[in-house]
C-alpha atoms as a PDB file:
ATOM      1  CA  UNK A   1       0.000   0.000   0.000  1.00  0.00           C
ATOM      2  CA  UNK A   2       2.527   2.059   0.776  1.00  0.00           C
ATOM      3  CA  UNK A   3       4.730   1.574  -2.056  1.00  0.00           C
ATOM      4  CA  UNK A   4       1.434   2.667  -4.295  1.00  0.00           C
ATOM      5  CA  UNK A   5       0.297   5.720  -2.589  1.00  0.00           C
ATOM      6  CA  UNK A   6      -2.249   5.341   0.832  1.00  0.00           C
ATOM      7  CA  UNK A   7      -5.663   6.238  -0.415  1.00  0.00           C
ATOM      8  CA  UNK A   8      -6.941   9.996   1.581  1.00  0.00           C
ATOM      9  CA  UNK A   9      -9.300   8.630   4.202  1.00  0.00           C
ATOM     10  CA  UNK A  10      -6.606   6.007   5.337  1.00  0.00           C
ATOM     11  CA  UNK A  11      -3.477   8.359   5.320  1.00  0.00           C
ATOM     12  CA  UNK A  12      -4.496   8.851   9.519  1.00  0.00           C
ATOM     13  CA  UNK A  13      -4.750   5.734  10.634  1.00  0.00           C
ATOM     14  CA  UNK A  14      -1.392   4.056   8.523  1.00  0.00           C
ATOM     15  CA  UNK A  15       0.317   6.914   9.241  1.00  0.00           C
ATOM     16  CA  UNK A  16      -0.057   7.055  12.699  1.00  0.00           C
ATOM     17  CA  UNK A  17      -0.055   2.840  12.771  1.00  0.00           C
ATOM     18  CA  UNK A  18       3.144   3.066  11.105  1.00  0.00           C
ATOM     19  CA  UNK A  19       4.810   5.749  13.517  1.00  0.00           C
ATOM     20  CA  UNK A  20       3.886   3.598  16.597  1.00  0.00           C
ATOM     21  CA  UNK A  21       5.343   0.533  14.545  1.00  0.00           C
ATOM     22  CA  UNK A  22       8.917   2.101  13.463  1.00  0.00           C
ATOM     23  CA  UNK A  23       9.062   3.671  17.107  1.00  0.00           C
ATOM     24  CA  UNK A  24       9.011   0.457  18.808  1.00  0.00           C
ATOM     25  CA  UNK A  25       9.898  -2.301  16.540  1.00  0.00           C
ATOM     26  CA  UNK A  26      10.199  -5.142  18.863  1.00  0.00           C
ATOM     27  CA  UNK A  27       6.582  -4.857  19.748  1.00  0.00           C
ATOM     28  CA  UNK A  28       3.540  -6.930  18.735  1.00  0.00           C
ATOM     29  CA  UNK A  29       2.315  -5.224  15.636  1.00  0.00           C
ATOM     30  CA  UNK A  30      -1.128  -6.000  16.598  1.00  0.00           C
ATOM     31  CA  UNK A  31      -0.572  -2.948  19.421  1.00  0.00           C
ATOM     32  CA  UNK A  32       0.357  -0.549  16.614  1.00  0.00           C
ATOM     33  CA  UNK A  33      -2.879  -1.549  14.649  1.00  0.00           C
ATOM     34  CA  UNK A  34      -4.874  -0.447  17.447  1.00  0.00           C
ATOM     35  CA  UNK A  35      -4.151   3.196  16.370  1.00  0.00           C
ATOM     36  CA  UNK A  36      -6.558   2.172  13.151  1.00  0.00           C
ATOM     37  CA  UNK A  37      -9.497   1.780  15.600  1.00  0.00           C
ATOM     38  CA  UNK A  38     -11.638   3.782  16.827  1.00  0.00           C
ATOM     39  CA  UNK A  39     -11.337   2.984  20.330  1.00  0.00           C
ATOM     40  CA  UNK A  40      -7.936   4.909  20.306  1.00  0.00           C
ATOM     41  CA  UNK A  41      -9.763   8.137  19.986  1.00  0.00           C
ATOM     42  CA  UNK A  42     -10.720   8.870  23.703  1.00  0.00           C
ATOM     43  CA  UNK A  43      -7.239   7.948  25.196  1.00  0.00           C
ATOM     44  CA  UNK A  44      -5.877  10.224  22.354  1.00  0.00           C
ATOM     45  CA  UNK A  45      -7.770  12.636  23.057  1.00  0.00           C
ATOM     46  CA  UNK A  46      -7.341  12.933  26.815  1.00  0.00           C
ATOM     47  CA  UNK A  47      -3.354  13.059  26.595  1.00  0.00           C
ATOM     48  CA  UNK A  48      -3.770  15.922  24.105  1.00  0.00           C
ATOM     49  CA  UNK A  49      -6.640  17.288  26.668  1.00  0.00           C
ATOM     50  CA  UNK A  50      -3.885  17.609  29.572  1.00  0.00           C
ATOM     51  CA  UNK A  51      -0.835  18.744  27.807  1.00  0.00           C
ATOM     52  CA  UNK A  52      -2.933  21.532  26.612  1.00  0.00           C
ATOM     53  CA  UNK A  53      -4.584  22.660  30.179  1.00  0.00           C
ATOM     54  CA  UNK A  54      -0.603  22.184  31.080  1.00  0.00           C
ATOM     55  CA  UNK A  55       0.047  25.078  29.295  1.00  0.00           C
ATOM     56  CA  UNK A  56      -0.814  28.540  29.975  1.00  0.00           C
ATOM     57  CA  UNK A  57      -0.897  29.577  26.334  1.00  0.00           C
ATOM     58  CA  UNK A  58      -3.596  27.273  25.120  1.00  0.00           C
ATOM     59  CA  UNK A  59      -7.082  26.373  25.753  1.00  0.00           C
ATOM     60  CA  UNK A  60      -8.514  22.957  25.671  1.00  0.00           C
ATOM     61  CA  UNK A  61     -12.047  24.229  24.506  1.00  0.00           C
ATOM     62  CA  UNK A  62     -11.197  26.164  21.475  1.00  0.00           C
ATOM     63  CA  UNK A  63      -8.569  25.957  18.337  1.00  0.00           C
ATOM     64  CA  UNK A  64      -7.123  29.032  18.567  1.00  0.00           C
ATOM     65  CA  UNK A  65      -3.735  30.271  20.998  1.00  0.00           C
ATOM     66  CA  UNK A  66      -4.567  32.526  24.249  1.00  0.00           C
ATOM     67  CA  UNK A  67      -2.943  35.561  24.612  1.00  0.00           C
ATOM     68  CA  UNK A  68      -3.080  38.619  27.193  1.00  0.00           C
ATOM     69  CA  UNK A  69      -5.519  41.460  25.910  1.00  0.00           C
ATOM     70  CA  UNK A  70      -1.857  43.500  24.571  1.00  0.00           C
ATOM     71  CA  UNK A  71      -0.589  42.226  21.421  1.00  0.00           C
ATOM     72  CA  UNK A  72       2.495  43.657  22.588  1.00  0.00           C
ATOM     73  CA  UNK A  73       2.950  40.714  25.036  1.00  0.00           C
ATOM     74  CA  UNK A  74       1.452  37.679  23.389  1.00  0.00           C
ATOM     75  CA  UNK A  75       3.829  34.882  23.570  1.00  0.00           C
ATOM     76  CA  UNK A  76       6.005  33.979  20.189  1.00  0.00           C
ATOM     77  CA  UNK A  77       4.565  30.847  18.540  1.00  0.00           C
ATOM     78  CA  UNK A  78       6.914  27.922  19.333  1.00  0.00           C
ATOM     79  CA  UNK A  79       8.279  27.729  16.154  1.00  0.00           C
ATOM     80  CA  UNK A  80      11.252  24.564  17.486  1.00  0.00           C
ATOM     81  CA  UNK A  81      13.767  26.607  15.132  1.00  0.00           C
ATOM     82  CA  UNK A  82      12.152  26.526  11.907  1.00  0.00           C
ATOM     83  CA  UNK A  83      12.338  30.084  10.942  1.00  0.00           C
ATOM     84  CA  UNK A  84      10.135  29.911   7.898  1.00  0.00           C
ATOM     85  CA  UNK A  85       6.468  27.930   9.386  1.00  0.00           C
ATOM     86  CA  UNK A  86       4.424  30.799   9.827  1.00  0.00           C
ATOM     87  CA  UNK A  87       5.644  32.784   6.710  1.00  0.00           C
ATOM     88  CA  UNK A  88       4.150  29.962   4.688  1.00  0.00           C
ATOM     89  CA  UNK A  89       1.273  28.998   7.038  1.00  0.00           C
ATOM     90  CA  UNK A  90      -0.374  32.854   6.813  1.00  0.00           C
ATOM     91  CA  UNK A  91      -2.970  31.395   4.297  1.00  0.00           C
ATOM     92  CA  UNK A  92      -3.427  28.184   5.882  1.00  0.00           C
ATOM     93  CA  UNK A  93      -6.868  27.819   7.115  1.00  0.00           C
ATOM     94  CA  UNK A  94      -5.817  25.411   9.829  1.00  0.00           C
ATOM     95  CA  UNK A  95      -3.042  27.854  11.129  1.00  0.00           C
ATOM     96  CA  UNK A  96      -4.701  28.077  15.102  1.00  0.00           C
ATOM     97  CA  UNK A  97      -4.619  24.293  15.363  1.00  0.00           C
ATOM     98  CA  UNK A  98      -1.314  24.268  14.318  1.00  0.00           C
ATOM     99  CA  UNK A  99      -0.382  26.615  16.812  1.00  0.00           C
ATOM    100  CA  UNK A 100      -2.032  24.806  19.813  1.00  0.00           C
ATOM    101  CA  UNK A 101      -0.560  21.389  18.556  1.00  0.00           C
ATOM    102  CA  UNK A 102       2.545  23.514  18.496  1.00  0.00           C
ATOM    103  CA  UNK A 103       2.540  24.851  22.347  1.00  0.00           C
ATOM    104  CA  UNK A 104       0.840  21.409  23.373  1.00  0.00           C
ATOM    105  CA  UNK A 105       4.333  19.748  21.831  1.00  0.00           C
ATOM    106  CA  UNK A 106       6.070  22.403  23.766  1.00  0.00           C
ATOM    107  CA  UNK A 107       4.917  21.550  26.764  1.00  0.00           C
ATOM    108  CA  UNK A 108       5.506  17.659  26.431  1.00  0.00           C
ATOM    109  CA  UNK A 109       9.009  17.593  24.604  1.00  0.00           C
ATOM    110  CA  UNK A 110      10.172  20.735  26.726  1.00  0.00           C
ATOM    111  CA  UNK A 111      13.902  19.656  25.898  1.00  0.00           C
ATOM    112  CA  UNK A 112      13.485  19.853  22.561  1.00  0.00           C
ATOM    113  CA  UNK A 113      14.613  23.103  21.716  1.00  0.00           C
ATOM    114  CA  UNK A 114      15.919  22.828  17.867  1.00  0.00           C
ATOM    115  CA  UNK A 115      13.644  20.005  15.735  1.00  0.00           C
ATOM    116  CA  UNK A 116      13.244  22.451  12.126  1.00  0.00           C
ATOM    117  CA  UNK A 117      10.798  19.403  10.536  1.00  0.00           C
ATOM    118  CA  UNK A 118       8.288  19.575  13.487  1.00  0.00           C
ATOM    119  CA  UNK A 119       6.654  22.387  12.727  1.00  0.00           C
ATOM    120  CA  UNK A 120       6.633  21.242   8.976  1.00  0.00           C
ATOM    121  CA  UNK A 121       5.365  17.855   9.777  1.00  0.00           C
ATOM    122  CA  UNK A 122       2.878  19.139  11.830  1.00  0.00           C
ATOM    123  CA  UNK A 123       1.019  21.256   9.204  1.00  0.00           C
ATOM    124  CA  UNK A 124       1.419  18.332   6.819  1.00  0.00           C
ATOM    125  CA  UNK A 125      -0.615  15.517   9.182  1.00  0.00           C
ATOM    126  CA  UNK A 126      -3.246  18.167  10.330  1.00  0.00           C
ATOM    127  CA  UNK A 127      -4.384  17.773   6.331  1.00  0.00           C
ATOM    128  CA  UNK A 128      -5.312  14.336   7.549  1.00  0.00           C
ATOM    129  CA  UNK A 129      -5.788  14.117  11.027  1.00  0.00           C
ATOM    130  CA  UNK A 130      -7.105  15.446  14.582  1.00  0.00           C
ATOM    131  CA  UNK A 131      -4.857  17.578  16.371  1.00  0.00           C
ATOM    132  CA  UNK A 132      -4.940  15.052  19.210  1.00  0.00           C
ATOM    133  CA  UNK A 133      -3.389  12.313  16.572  1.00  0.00           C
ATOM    134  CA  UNK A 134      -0.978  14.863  15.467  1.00  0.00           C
ATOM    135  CA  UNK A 135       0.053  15.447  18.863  1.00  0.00           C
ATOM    136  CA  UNK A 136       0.863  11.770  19.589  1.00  0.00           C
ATOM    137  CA  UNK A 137       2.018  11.094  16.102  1.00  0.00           C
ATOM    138  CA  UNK A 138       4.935  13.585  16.599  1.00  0.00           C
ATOM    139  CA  UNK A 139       5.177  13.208  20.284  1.00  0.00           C
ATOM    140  CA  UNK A 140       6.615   8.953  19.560  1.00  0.00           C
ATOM    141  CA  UNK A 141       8.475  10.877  16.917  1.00  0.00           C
ATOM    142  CA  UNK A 142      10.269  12.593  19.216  1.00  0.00           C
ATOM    143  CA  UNK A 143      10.669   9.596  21.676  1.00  0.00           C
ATOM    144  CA  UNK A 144      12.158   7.835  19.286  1.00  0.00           C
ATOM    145  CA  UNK A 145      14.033  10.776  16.793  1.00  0.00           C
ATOM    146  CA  UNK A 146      16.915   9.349  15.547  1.00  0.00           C
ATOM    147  CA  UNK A 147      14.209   7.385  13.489  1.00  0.00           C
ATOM    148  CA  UNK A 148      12.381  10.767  12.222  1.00  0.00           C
ATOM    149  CA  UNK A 149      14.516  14.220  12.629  1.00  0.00           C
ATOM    150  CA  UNK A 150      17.415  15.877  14.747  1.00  0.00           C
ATOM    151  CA  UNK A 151      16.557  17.671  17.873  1.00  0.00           C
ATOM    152  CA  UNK A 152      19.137  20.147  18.080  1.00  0.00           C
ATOM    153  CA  UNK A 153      20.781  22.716  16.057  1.00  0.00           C
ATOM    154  CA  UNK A 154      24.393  20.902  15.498  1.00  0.00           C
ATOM    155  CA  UNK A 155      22.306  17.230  14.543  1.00  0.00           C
ATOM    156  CA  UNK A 156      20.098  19.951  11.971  1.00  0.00           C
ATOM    157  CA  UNK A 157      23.646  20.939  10.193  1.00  0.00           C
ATOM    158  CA  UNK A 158      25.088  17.345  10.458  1.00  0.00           C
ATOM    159  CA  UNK A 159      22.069  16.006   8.497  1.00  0.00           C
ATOM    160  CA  UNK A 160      22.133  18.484   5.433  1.00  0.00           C
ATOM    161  CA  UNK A 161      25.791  18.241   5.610  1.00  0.00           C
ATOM    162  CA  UNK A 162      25.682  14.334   5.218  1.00  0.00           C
ATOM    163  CA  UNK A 163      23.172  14.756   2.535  1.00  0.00           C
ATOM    164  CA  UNK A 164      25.233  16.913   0.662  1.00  0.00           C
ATOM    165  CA  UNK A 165      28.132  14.179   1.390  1.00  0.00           C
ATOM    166  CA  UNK A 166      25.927  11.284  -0.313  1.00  0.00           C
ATOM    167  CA  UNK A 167      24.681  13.510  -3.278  1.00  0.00           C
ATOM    168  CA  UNK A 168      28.313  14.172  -4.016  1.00  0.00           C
ATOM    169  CA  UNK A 169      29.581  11.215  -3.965  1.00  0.00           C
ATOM    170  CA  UNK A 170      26.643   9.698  -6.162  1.00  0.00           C
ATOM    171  CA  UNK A 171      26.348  13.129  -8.354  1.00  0.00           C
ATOM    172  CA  UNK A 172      29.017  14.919  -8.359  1.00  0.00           C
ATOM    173  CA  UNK A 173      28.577  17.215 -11.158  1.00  0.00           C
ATOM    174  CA  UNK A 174      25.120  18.383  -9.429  1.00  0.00           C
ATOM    175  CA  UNK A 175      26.791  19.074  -6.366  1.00  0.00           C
ATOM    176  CA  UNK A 176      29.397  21.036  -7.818  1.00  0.00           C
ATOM    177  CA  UNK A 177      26.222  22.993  -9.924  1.00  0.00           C
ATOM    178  CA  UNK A 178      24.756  23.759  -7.023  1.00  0.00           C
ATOM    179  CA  UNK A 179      28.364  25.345  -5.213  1.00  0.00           C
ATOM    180  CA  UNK A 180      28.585  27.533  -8.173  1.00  0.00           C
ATOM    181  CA  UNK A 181      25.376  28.579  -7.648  1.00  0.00           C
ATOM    182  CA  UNK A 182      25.116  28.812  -4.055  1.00  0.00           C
ATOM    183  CA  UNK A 183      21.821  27.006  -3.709  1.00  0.00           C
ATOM    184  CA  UNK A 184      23.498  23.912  -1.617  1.00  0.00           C
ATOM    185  CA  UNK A 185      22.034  25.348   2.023  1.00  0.00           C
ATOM    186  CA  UNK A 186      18.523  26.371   0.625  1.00  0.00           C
ATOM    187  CA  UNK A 187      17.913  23.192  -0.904  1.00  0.00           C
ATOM    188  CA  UNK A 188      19.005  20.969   2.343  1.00  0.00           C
ATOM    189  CA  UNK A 189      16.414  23.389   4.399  1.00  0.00           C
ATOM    190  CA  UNK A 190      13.901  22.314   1.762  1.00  0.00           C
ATOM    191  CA  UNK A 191      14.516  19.055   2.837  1.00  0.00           C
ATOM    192  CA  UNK A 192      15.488  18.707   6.612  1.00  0.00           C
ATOM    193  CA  UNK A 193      13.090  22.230   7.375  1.00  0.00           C
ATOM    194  CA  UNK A 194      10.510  22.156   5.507  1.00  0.00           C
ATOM    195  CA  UNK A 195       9.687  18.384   4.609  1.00  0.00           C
ATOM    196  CA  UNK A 196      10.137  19.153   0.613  1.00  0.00           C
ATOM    197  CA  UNK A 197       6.934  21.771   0.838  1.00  0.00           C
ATOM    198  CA  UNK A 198       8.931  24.528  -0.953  1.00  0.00           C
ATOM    199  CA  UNK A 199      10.271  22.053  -3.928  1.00  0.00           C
ATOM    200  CA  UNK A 200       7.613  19.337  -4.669  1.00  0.00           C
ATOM    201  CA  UNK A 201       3.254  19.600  -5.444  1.00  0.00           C
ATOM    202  CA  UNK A 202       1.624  18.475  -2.749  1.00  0.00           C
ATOM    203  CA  UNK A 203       0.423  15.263  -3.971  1.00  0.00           C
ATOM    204  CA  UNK A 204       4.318  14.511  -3.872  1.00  0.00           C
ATOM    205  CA  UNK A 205       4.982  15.244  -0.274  1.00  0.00           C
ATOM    206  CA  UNK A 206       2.187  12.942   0.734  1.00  0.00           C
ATOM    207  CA  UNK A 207       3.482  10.310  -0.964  1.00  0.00           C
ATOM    208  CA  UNK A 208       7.081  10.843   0.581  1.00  0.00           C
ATOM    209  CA  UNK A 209       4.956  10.880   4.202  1.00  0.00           C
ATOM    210  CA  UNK A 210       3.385   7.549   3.341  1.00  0.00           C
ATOM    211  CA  UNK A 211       7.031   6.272   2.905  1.00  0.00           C
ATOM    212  CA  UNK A 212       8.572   8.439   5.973  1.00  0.00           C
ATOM    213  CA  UNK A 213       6.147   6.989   8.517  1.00  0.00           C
END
């Protein structure tokens, strides 16, 4: 299935299956095929219901950030160092429950400083799922993210620097194009920042999440 493309209305429940799956291989894969069911919901739901009333910036009963009456001292959107998310987000009509999945994440993986693809990834599975499944999705992610992304500023640089390593190796020539024309550093944030958003239709990403999961 997922070598052919995960039909729309299943993309939540592989996705998330497959997560729980690559996170903790040595389990019984009938426990990661519990996150197809339905009866998954409410315990979702409840883990995402407490991280939010754990933090001061959201509110469990709406979509949307709280902030104190002055604009002037609303707290910065966790952003996890990806310094382009709400640039490309403005338009976005699910922008508000990507920043409560956002602080809810902050609150939960609160040593997690630097993770550029969170953010990215987020705004991706919100296309297809609750913001409580989004929030555990990424939140096994991050327990287990030498399988899914770096988590700090120096692993960020490592990874685009090893990718550039493999493409030149493999392709030389288009490594040595892409020196001359300087484009080596926007094209790895393409990748490792923004989860191939700015480069590839959309269709394309979600086929590359089907395979990532």
């Amino acid at each position: 299935m997922v070598r052919k493309g995960i039909p729309d209305p299943l993309r939540c429940a592989v996705w998330l299956s497959n997560i729980i799956q690559a996170s903790y291989p040595h389990q019984d894969v009938r426990i990661s095929q519990e996150y197809r069911t339905l009866a998954k919901v409410q315990v979702l739901d409840h883990a995402y219901d407490v991280a939010c009333r754990n933090n001061p910036h959201v509110s469990s009963s709406t979509t949307t950030t709280t902030t104190t009456s002055s604009p002037s001292t609303a707290p910065a959107p966790v952003t996890f160092g990806n310094t382009t998310i709400w640039d490309r987000v403005q338009a976005y009509s699910g922008k508000d429950s990507l920043a409560k999945v956002l602080w809810a994440l902050g609150t939960v993986l609160g040593d997690v400083e630097v993770a550029p693809l969170i953010p990215s990834i987020a705004s991706i599975l919100l296309g297809f799922m609750s913001e409580s499944y989004v929030f555990c999705a990424i939140r096994e992610m991050a327990n287990h993210s030498t399988w899914f992304f770096a988590t700090s500023q120096s692993e960020h640089v490592a990874y685009g620097q090893a990718f550039l390593d493999i493409l030149g190796k493999l392709h030389p020539n288009t490594l040595e194009t892409m020196k001359e024309k300087g484009t080596e550093e926007p094209f790895t944030q393409a990748i490792f920042q923004d989860f191939f958003v700015s480069i590839l239709p959309e269709p394309y990403v979600h086929r590359i999440m089907d395979i990532y999961t």
